[in-house]
PDB file of C-alpha atoms in Angstrom:
ATOM      1  CA  GLN J  17       2.492  60.879 -12.882  1.00 92.00           C
ATOM      2  CA  VAL J  18       1.898  57.424 -11.457  1.00 95.00           C
ATOM      3  CA  GLN J  19       2.172  57.066  -7.677  1.00 97.00           C
ATOM      4  CA  LEU J  20       1.996  53.907  -5.586  1.00 98.00           C
ATOM      5  CA  GLN J  21       1.077  53.468  -1.920  1.00 98.00           C
ATOM      6  CA  GLU J  22       1.352  50.284   0.138  1.00 98.00           C
ATOM      7  CA  SER J  23      -1.079  49.531   2.961  1.00 98.00           C
ATOM      8  CA  GLY J  24      -1.838  46.679   5.310  1.00 97.00           C
ATOM      9  CA  PRO J  25      -1.082  45.283   8.767  1.00 97.00           C
ATOM     10  CA  ARG J  26       2.332  46.188  10.163  1.00 97.00           C
ATOM     11  CA  LEU J  27       2.448  43.195  12.520  1.00 98.00           C
ATOM     12  CA  VAL J  28       1.726  39.585  11.562  1.00 98.00           C
ATOM     13  CA  LYS J  29       1.972  36.504  13.775  1.00 98.00           C
ATOM     14  CA  PRO J  30       4.178  33.558  12.796  1.00 97.00           C
ATOM     15  CA  SER J  31       2.419  30.944  10.633  1.00 97.00           C
ATOM     16  CA  GLU J  32      -0.248  33.460   9.578  1.00 98.00           C
ATOM     17  CA  THR J  33      -0.737  35.197   6.226  1.00 98.00           C
ATOM     18  CA  LEU J  34       0.775  38.551   5.331  1.00 98.00           C
ATOM     19  CA  SER J  35      -1.591  40.599   3.168  1.00 98.00           C
ATOM     20  CA  LEU J  36      -0.735  43.933   1.568  1.00 98.00           C
ATOM     21  CA  THR J  37      -2.454  46.269  -0.882  1.00 98.00           C
ATOM     22  CA  CYS J  38      -0.832  48.633  -3.365  1.00 98.00           C
ATOM     23  CA  THR J  39      -3.044  51.490  -4.508  1.00 98.00           C
ATOM     24  CA  VAL J  40      -2.066  53.117  -7.790  1.00 97.00           C
ATOM     25  CA  SER J  41      -2.975  56.708  -8.615  1.00 97.00           C
ATOM     26  CA  GLY J  42      -2.300  58.844 -11.659  1.00 96.00           C
ATOM     27  CA  GLY J  43      -2.842  56.074 -14.185  1.00 93.00           C
ATOM     28  CA  SER J  44      -4.630  52.803 -14.856  1.00 92.00           C
ATOM     29  CA  ILE J  45      -3.109  49.496 -13.782  1.00 93.00           C
ATOM     30  CA  SER J  46      -4.537  47.783 -16.842  1.00 91.00           C
ATOM     31  CA  GLY J  47      -1.954  46.631 -19.352  1.00 90.00           C
ATOM     32  CA  TYR J  48       1.104  47.005 -17.155  1.00 93.00           C
ATOM     33  CA  TYR J  49       3.281  44.782 -14.951  1.00 95.00           C
ATOM     34  CA  TRP J  50       2.999  45.433 -11.210  1.00 97.00           C
ATOM     35  CA  ASN J  51       5.576  44.060  -8.796  1.00 97.00           C
ATOM     36  CA  TRP J  52       6.210  43.357  -5.145  1.00 98.00           C
ATOM     37  CA  ILE J  53       9.774  43.665  -3.858  1.00 98.00           C
ATOM     38  CA  ARG J  54      10.990  43.330  -0.271  1.00 98.00           C
ATOM     39  CA  GLN J  55      14.004  44.328   1.789  1.00 98.00           C
ATOM     40  CA  PRO J  56      14.801  42.790   5.179  1.00 97.00           C
ATOM     41  CA  PRO J  57      16.080  45.427   7.626  1.00 96.00           C
ATOM     42  CA  GLY J  58      19.670  46.323   6.765  1.00 94.00           C
ATOM     43  CA  LYS J  59      19.773  43.905   3.839  1.00 95.00           C
ATOM     44  CA  GLY J  60      19.342  43.862   0.074  1.00 96.00           C
ATOM     45  CA  LEU J  61      16.357  43.818  -2.264  1.00 97.00           C
ATOM     46  CA  GLU J  62      14.474  40.661  -3.231  1.00 97.00           C
ATOM     47  CA  TRP J  63      11.998  40.466  -6.111  1.00 97.00           C
ATOM     48  CA  ILE J  64       8.826  38.669  -4.989  1.00 98.00           C
ATOM     49  CA  GLY J  65       6.765  38.611  -8.179  1.00 97.00           C
ATOM     50  CA  PHE J  66       4.426  40.457 -10.523  1.00 96.00           C
ATOM     51  CA  VAL J  67       0.865  40.503 -11.821  1.00 96.00           C
ATOM     52  CA  TYR J  68      -0.072  41.560 -15.354  1.00 93.00           C
ATOM     53  CA  ASP J  69      -3.035  41.790 -17.615  1.00 80.00           C
ATOM     54  CA  ARG J  70      -5.996  40.377 -15.679  1.00 75.00           C
ATOM     55  CA  GLY J  71      -4.090  37.933 -13.594  1.00 85.00           C
ATOM     56  CA  THR J  72      -0.994  36.671 -15.380  1.00 94.00           C
ATOM     57  CA  THR J  73       1.581  36.197 -12.643  1.00 96.00           C
ATOM     58  CA  SER J  74       5.196  35.235 -12.103  1.00 95.00           C
ATOM     59  CA  TYR J  75       6.888  34.558  -8.774  1.00 96.00           C
ATOM     60  CA  ASN J  76      10.354  34.230  -7.301  1.00 96.00           C
ATOM     61  CA  PRO J  77      11.003  30.459  -7.259  1.00 94.00           C
ATOM     62  CA  ALA J  78      12.184  30.700  -3.653  1.00 95.00           C
ATOM     63  CA  LEU J  79       8.792  32.051  -2.551  1.00 97.00           C
ATOM     64  CA  LYS J  80       6.485  30.561  -5.160  1.00 96.00           C
ATOM     65  CA  SER J  81       4.831  28.009  -2.869  1.00 97.00           C
ATOM     66  CA  ARG J  82       3.698  30.725  -0.447  1.00 98.00           C
ATOM     67  CA  VAL J  83       2.971  33.760  -2.665  1.00 98.00           C
ATOM     68  CA  THR J  84      -0.123  34.965  -4.469  1.00 97.00           C
ATOM     69  CA  ILE J  85      -0.280  38.309  -6.284  1.00 97.00           C
ATOM     70  CA  SER J  86      -3.582  39.524  -7.704  1.00 96.00           C
ATOM     71  CA  GLU J  87      -5.191  42.714  -8.948  1.00 95.00           C
ATOM     72  CA  ASP J  88      -8.514  44.557  -8.919  1.00 94.00           C
ATOM     73  CA  THR J  89      -8.632  46.839 -11.933  1.00 92.00           C
ATOM     74  CA  SER J  90     -11.919  48.401 -10.779  1.00 93.00           C
ATOM     75  CA  LYS J  91     -10.144  49.715  -7.671  1.00 95.00           C
ATOM     76  CA  ASN J  92      -6.773  50.288  -9.371  1.00 95.00           C
ATOM     77  CA  GLN J  93      -5.147  48.097  -6.746  1.00 96.00           C
ATOM     78  CA  PHE J  94      -3.002  45.008  -6.630  1.00 97.00           C
ATOM     79  CA  PHE J  95      -2.338  42.701  -3.735  1.00 97.00           C
ATOM     80  CA  LEU J  96       0.237  40.465  -2.060  1.00 98.00           C
ATOM     81  CA  ASN J  97      -0.556  37.411   0.033  1.00 98.00           C
ATOM     82  CA  LEU J  98       2.322  35.540   1.666  1.00 98.00           C
ATOM     83  CA  THR J  99       1.329  32.497   3.692  1.00 98.00           C
ATOM     84  CA  SER J 100       2.969  30.674   6.609  1.00 98.00           C
ATOM     85  CA  VAL J 101       5.200  33.608   7.516  1.00 98.00           C
ATOM     86  CA  THR J 102       8.217  33.391   9.806  1.00 98.00           C
ATOM     87  CA  ALA J 103      10.585  35.958  11.269  1.00 97.00           C
ATOM     88  CA  ALA J 104      12.588  35.703   8.041  1.00 97.00           C
ATOM     89  CA  ASP J 105       9.699  37.410   6.251  1.00 98.00           C
ATOM     90  CA  THR J 106      10.137  40.569   8.342  1.00 98.00           C
ATOM     91  CA  ALA J 107      10.964  43.239   5.777  1.00 98.00           C
ATOM     92  CA  ILE J 108      10.064  46.506   4.124  1.00 98.00           C
ATOM     93  CA  TYR J 109       7.666  45.585   1.329  1.00 98.00           C
ATOM     94  CA  PHE J 110       7.649  47.802  -1.755  1.00 98.00           C
ATOM     95  CA  CYS J 111       5.288  47.815  -4.694  1.00 98.00           C
ATOM     96  CA  ALA J 112       6.646  48.995  -8.039  1.00 98.00           C
ATOM     97  CA  LYS J 113       5.616  49.370 -11.663  1.00 97.00           C
ATOM     98  CA  HIS J 114       7.563  47.868 -14.511  1.00 91.00           C
ATOM     99  CA  LYS J 115       8.860  50.578 -16.834  1.00 85.00           C
ATOM    100  CA  GLY J 116      10.146  48.659 -19.817  1.00 84.00           C
ATOM    101  CA  THR J 117      12.689  46.358 -18.239  1.00 89.00           C
ATOM    102  CA  ALA J 118      13.161  48.280 -14.981  1.00 96.00           C
ATOM    103  CA  PHE J 119      11.197  49.024 -11.820  1.00 97.00           C
ATOM    104  CA  ASP J 120       9.877  52.584 -11.787  1.00 96.00           C
ATOM    105  CA  PRO J 121       8.232  54.160  -9.906  1.00 97.00           C
ATOM    106  CA  TRP J 122       8.202  52.587  -6.432  1.00 98.00           C
ATOM    107  CA  GLY J 123       5.932  53.033  -3.468  1.00 98.00           C
ATOM    108  CA  GLN J 124       7.454  54.389  -0.267  1.00 98.00           C
ATOM    109  CA  GLY J 125       7.455  50.918   1.295  1.00 98.00           C
ATOM    110  CA  THR J 126       5.872  49.518   4.427  1.00 98.00           C
ATOM    111  CA  LEU J 127       7.647  47.644   7.213  1.00 98.00           C
ATOM    112  CA  VAL J 128       5.957  44.391   8.148  1.00 98.00           C
ATOM    113  CA  THR J 129       7.162  42.638  11.285  1.00 98.00           C
ATOM    114  CA  VAL J 130       6.494  38.956  11.938  1.00 98.00           C
ATOM    115  CA  SER J 131       6.289  38.395  15.671  1.00 97.00           C
ATOM    116  CA  SER J 132       4.012  36.851  18.238  1.00 95.00           C
TER     117      SER J 132
ATOM    118  CA  GLN F   2      18.124  31.963  -9.432  1.00 72.00           C
ATOM    119  CA  SER F   3      21.041  33.400  -7.427  1.00 85.00           C
ATOM    120  CA  ALA F   4      21.535  37.011  -6.413  1.00 92.00           C
ATOM    121  CA  LEU F   5      23.892  39.056  -8.567  1.00 96.00           C
ATOM    122  CA  THR F   6      27.280  39.771  -6.992  1.00 97.00           C
ATOM    123  CA  GLN F   7      28.211  43.321  -6.015  1.00 98.00           C
ATOM    124  CA  PRO F   8      31.083  44.552  -3.815  1.00 98.00           C
ATOM    125  CA  PRO F   9      29.720  45.477  -0.381  1.00 97.00           C
ATOM    126  CA  SER F  10      31.386  48.863  -0.420  1.00 97.00           C
ATOM    127  CA  ALA F  11      33.010  51.473  -2.653  1.00 98.00           C
ATOM    128  CA  SER F  12      34.370  54.924  -1.983  1.00 97.00           C
ATOM    129  CA  GLY F  13      35.875  57.982  -3.588  1.00 96.00           C
ATOM    130  CA  SER F  14      36.664  61.614  -2.941  1.00 97.00           C
ATOM    131  CA  PRO F  15      34.585  64.466  -4.324  1.00 97.00           C
ATOM    132  CA  GLY F  16      35.284  64.967  -8.004  1.00 97.00           C
ATOM    133  CA  GLN F  17      36.672  61.477  -8.514  1.00 97.00           C
ATOM    134  CA  SER F  18      35.083  58.627 -10.468  1.00 97.00           C
ATOM    135  CA  VAL F  19      33.914  55.382  -8.912  1.00 98.00           C
ATOM    136  CA  THR F  20      32.783  52.189 -10.660  1.00 98.00           C
ATOM    137  CA  ILE F  21      30.542  49.570  -9.055  1.00 98.00           C
ATOM    138  CA  SER F  22      30.391  46.096 -10.598  1.00 98.00           C
ATOM    139  CA  CYS F  23      27.506  43.641 -10.824  1.00 98.00           C
ATOM    140  CA  THR F  24      28.407  40.097 -11.813  1.00 98.00           C
ATOM    141  CA  GLY F  25      25.921  37.503 -12.945  1.00 97.00           C
ATOM    142  CA  THR F  26      25.809  34.781 -15.557  1.00 96.00           C
ATOM    143  CA  SER F  27      24.885  34.309 -19.188  1.00 94.00           C
ATOM    144  CA  SER F  28      21.374  33.500 -17.940  1.00 94.00           C
ATOM    145  CA  ASP F  29      20.840  36.973 -16.564  1.00 95.00           C
ATOM    146  CA  VAL F  30      23.284  39.913 -16.877  1.00 96.00           C
ATOM    147  CA  GLY F  31      25.029  38.540 -19.940  1.00 95.00           C
ATOM    148  CA  GLY F  32      21.941  37.239 -21.668  1.00 94.00           C
ATOM    149  CA  TYR F  33      19.578  40.195 -21.815  1.00 95.00           C
ATOM    150  CA  ASN F  34      19.731  43.964 -22.262  1.00 95.00           C
ATOM    151  CA  SER F  35      17.734  44.283 -19.052  1.00 96.00           C
ATOM    152  CA  VAL F  36      20.232  45.458 -16.427  1.00 97.00           C
ATOM    153  CA  SER F  37      19.094  48.372 -14.302  1.00 98.00           C
ATOM    154  CA  TRP F  38      20.634  50.289 -11.396  1.00 98.00           C
ATOM    155  CA  TYR F  39      18.954  51.855  -8.363  1.00 98.00           C
ATOM    156  CA  GLN F  40      20.081  54.407  -5.801  1.00 98.00           C
ATOM    157  CA  GLN F  41      18.673  54.071  -2.293  1.00 98.00           C
ATOM    158  CA  LYS F  42      19.170  56.616   0.463  1.00 98.00           C
ATOM    159  CA  PRO F  43      18.345  55.835   4.114  1.00 96.00           C
ATOM    160  CA  GLY F  44      14.648  55.462   4.773  1.00 95.00           C
ATOM    161  CA  LYS F  45      13.738  55.968   1.132  1.00 97.00           C
ATOM    162  CA  ALA F  46      12.553  53.811  -1.727  1.00 98.00           C
ATOM    163  CA  PRO F  47      15.048  52.892  -4.445  1.00 98.00           C
ATOM    164  CA  LYS F  48      15.314  55.322  -7.363  1.00 98.00           C
ATOM    165  CA  LEU F  49      15.947  54.184 -10.937  1.00 98.00           C
ATOM    166  CA  MET F  50      19.274  55.537 -12.216  1.00 98.00           C
ATOM    167  CA  ILE F  51      20.083  53.369 -15.273  1.00 98.00           C
ATOM    168  CA  TYR F  52      17.940  50.998 -17.352  1.00 97.00           C
ATOM    169  CA  GLU F  53      18.592  48.683 -20.294  1.00 97.00           C
ATOM    170  CA  VAL F  54      22.302  48.600 -19.338  1.00 97.00           C
ATOM    171  CA  THR F  55      23.206  52.115 -20.505  1.00 97.00           C
ATOM    172  CA  LYS F  56      20.107  54.333 -20.636  1.00 97.00           C
ATOM    173  CA  ARG F  57      19.498  57.165 -18.201  1.00 97.00           C
ATOM    174  CA  PRO F  58      15.954  58.264 -17.217  1.00 95.00           C
ATOM    175  CA  SER F  59      15.207  61.940 -17.571  1.00 95.00           C
ATOM    176  CA  GLY F  60      16.317  63.865 -14.523  1.00 95.00           C
ATOM    177  CA  VAL F  61      19.259  61.590 -13.685  1.00 97.00           C
ATOM    178  CA  PRO F  62      22.565  63.498 -13.965  1.00 96.00           C
ATOM    179  CA  ASP F  63      24.835  62.484 -16.833  1.00 96.00           C
ATOM    180  CA  ARG F  64      27.526  61.799 -14.217  1.00 97.00           C
ATOM    181  CA  PHE F  65      25.881  58.393 -13.916  1.00 98.00           C
ATOM    182  CA  SER F  66      26.605  55.903 -16.682  1.00 98.00           C
ATOM    183  CA  GLY F  67      26.184  52.181 -17.230  1.00 98.00           C
ATOM    184  CA  SER F  68      28.062  49.583 -19.224  1.00 97.00           C
ATOM    185  CA  ARG F  69      28.480  45.839 -19.561  1.00 98.00           C
ATOM    186  CA  SER F  70      31.213  43.415 -20.502  1.00 97.00           C
ATOM    187  CA  GLY F  71      30.212  39.781 -20.732  1.00 97.00           C
ATOM    188  CA  ASN F  72      28.401  38.762 -17.554  1.00 97.00           C
ATOM    189  CA  THR F  73      29.451  41.854 -15.583  1.00 98.00           C
ATOM    190  CA  ALA F  74      27.602  45.158 -15.642  1.00 98.00           C
ATOM    191  CA  SER F  75      29.034  48.341 -14.173  1.00 98.00           C
ATOM    192  CA  LEU F  76      27.764  51.642 -12.872  1.00 98.00           C
ATOM    193  CA  THR F  77      30.202  54.564 -13.038  1.00 98.00           C
ATOM    194  CA  VAL F  78      29.684  57.761 -11.100  1.00 98.00           C
ATOM    195  CA  SER F  79      31.902  60.537 -12.404  1.00 97.00           C
ATOM    196  CA  GLY F  80      32.604  63.810 -10.624  1.00 97.00           C
ATOM    197  CA  LEU F  81      31.491  62.390  -7.277  1.00 97.00           C
ATOM    198  CA  GLN F  82      29.366  64.644  -5.131  1.00 97.00           C
ATOM    199  CA  ALA F  83      28.417  64.331  -1.468  1.00 97.00           C
ATOM    200  CA  GLU F  84      24.789  63.735  -2.488  1.00 97.00           C
ATOM    201  CA  ASP F  85      25.823  60.549  -4.347  1.00 98.00           C
ATOM    202  CA  GLU F  86      26.475  58.782  -1.041  1.00 98.00           C
ATOM    203  CA  ALA F  87      23.912  55.972  -0.955  1.00 98.00           C
ATOM    204  CA  ASP F  88      23.361  52.260  -1.464  1.00 98.00           C
ATOM    205  CA  TYR F  89      23.312  51.109  -5.082  1.00 98.00           C
ATOM    206  CA  TYR F  90      21.615  47.966  -6.377  1.00 98.00           C
ATOM    207  CA  CYS F  91      21.715  46.308  -9.768  1.00 98.00           C
ATOM    208  CA  SER F  92      18.924  44.189 -11.194  1.00 98.00           C
ATOM    209  CA  SER F  93      18.560  41.951 -14.227  1.00 97.00           C
ATOM    210  CA  PHE F  94      15.958  39.902 -16.024  1.00 95.00           C
ATOM    211  CA  ALA F  95      16.778  36.262 -15.289  1.00 94.00           C
ATOM    212  CA  GLY F  96      14.606  34.450 -17.808  1.00 89.00           C
ATOM    213  CA  SER F  97      11.320  32.602 -17.252  1.00 87.00           C
ATOM    214  CA  SER F  98       9.594  35.883 -16.355  1.00 90.00           C
ATOM    215  CA  SER F  99      11.757  36.370 -13.263  1.00 92.00           C
ATOM    216  CA  TRP F 100      14.042  39.108 -11.986  1.00 96.00           C
ATOM    217  CA  VAL F 101      17.043  39.149  -9.685  1.00 96.00           C
ATOM    218  CA  PHE F 102      18.816  41.868  -7.680  1.00 97.00           C
ATOM    219  CA  GLY F 103      22.392  42.282  -6.552  1.00 97.00           C
ATOM    220  CA  GLY F 104      23.280  42.368  -2.883  1.00 97.00           C
ATOM    221  CA  GLY F 105      23.930  46.104  -2.925  1.00 97.00           C
ATOM    222  CA  THR F 106      26.981  48.373  -2.652  1.00 98.00           C
ATOM    223  CA  LYS F 107      27.365  51.126  -0.080  1.00 98.00           C
ATOM    224  CA  LEU F 108      29.017  54.118  -1.774  1.00 98.00           C
ATOM    225  CA  THR F 109      30.860  56.463   0.564  1.00 97.00           C
ATOM    226  CA  VAL F 110      32.031  59.915  -0.507  1.00 97.00           C
ATOM    227  CA  LEU F 111      35.170  60.604   1.505  1.00 94.00           C
TER     228      LEU F 111
END
């Protein structure tokens, strides 16, 4: 079965770029939609965006100017870059696969803190 | 693209039924058969419980069911058990290749 694992720096300074990697095992990433979703501590879920099929992307309009999602099919990984971060970007970041019209499965999530 | 509206909390006693609502618009919940529900326990990733409004993934107890009326989707948990205590989130396709979540509902089993 497909499993996802997030990795990347846990602490990012304000105004810098948050960069995360999602490594997929148990199946190829080719031909599927792969998403990033975040959850500020104690708050709800927010869809960030997805990458599909060699680079087709879609982003949350509220984050679109700062987000880039990409993939490397040779490594079975996809990536999140979020620029010009502030404390409001502190959150647990999840990667997830699209299963039809839903998100399943999810990675375990990684907490990224924005602080100097 | 606004978040879907869920009640912040819901509760019920063991064995009872509880329904959690998720209200959107005709541009999301009411416009597509793409509503899904997730259960999240503390420190864990969300788990898919319902997809395409009414469908249950394998392994999810049939105590969990989904429905929709107009722009409001609902998740019903029948025969409440202590293990059902968790946060529940709805999600919907919102057009233009975008997705939106609800604010979440904390379900307490009394």
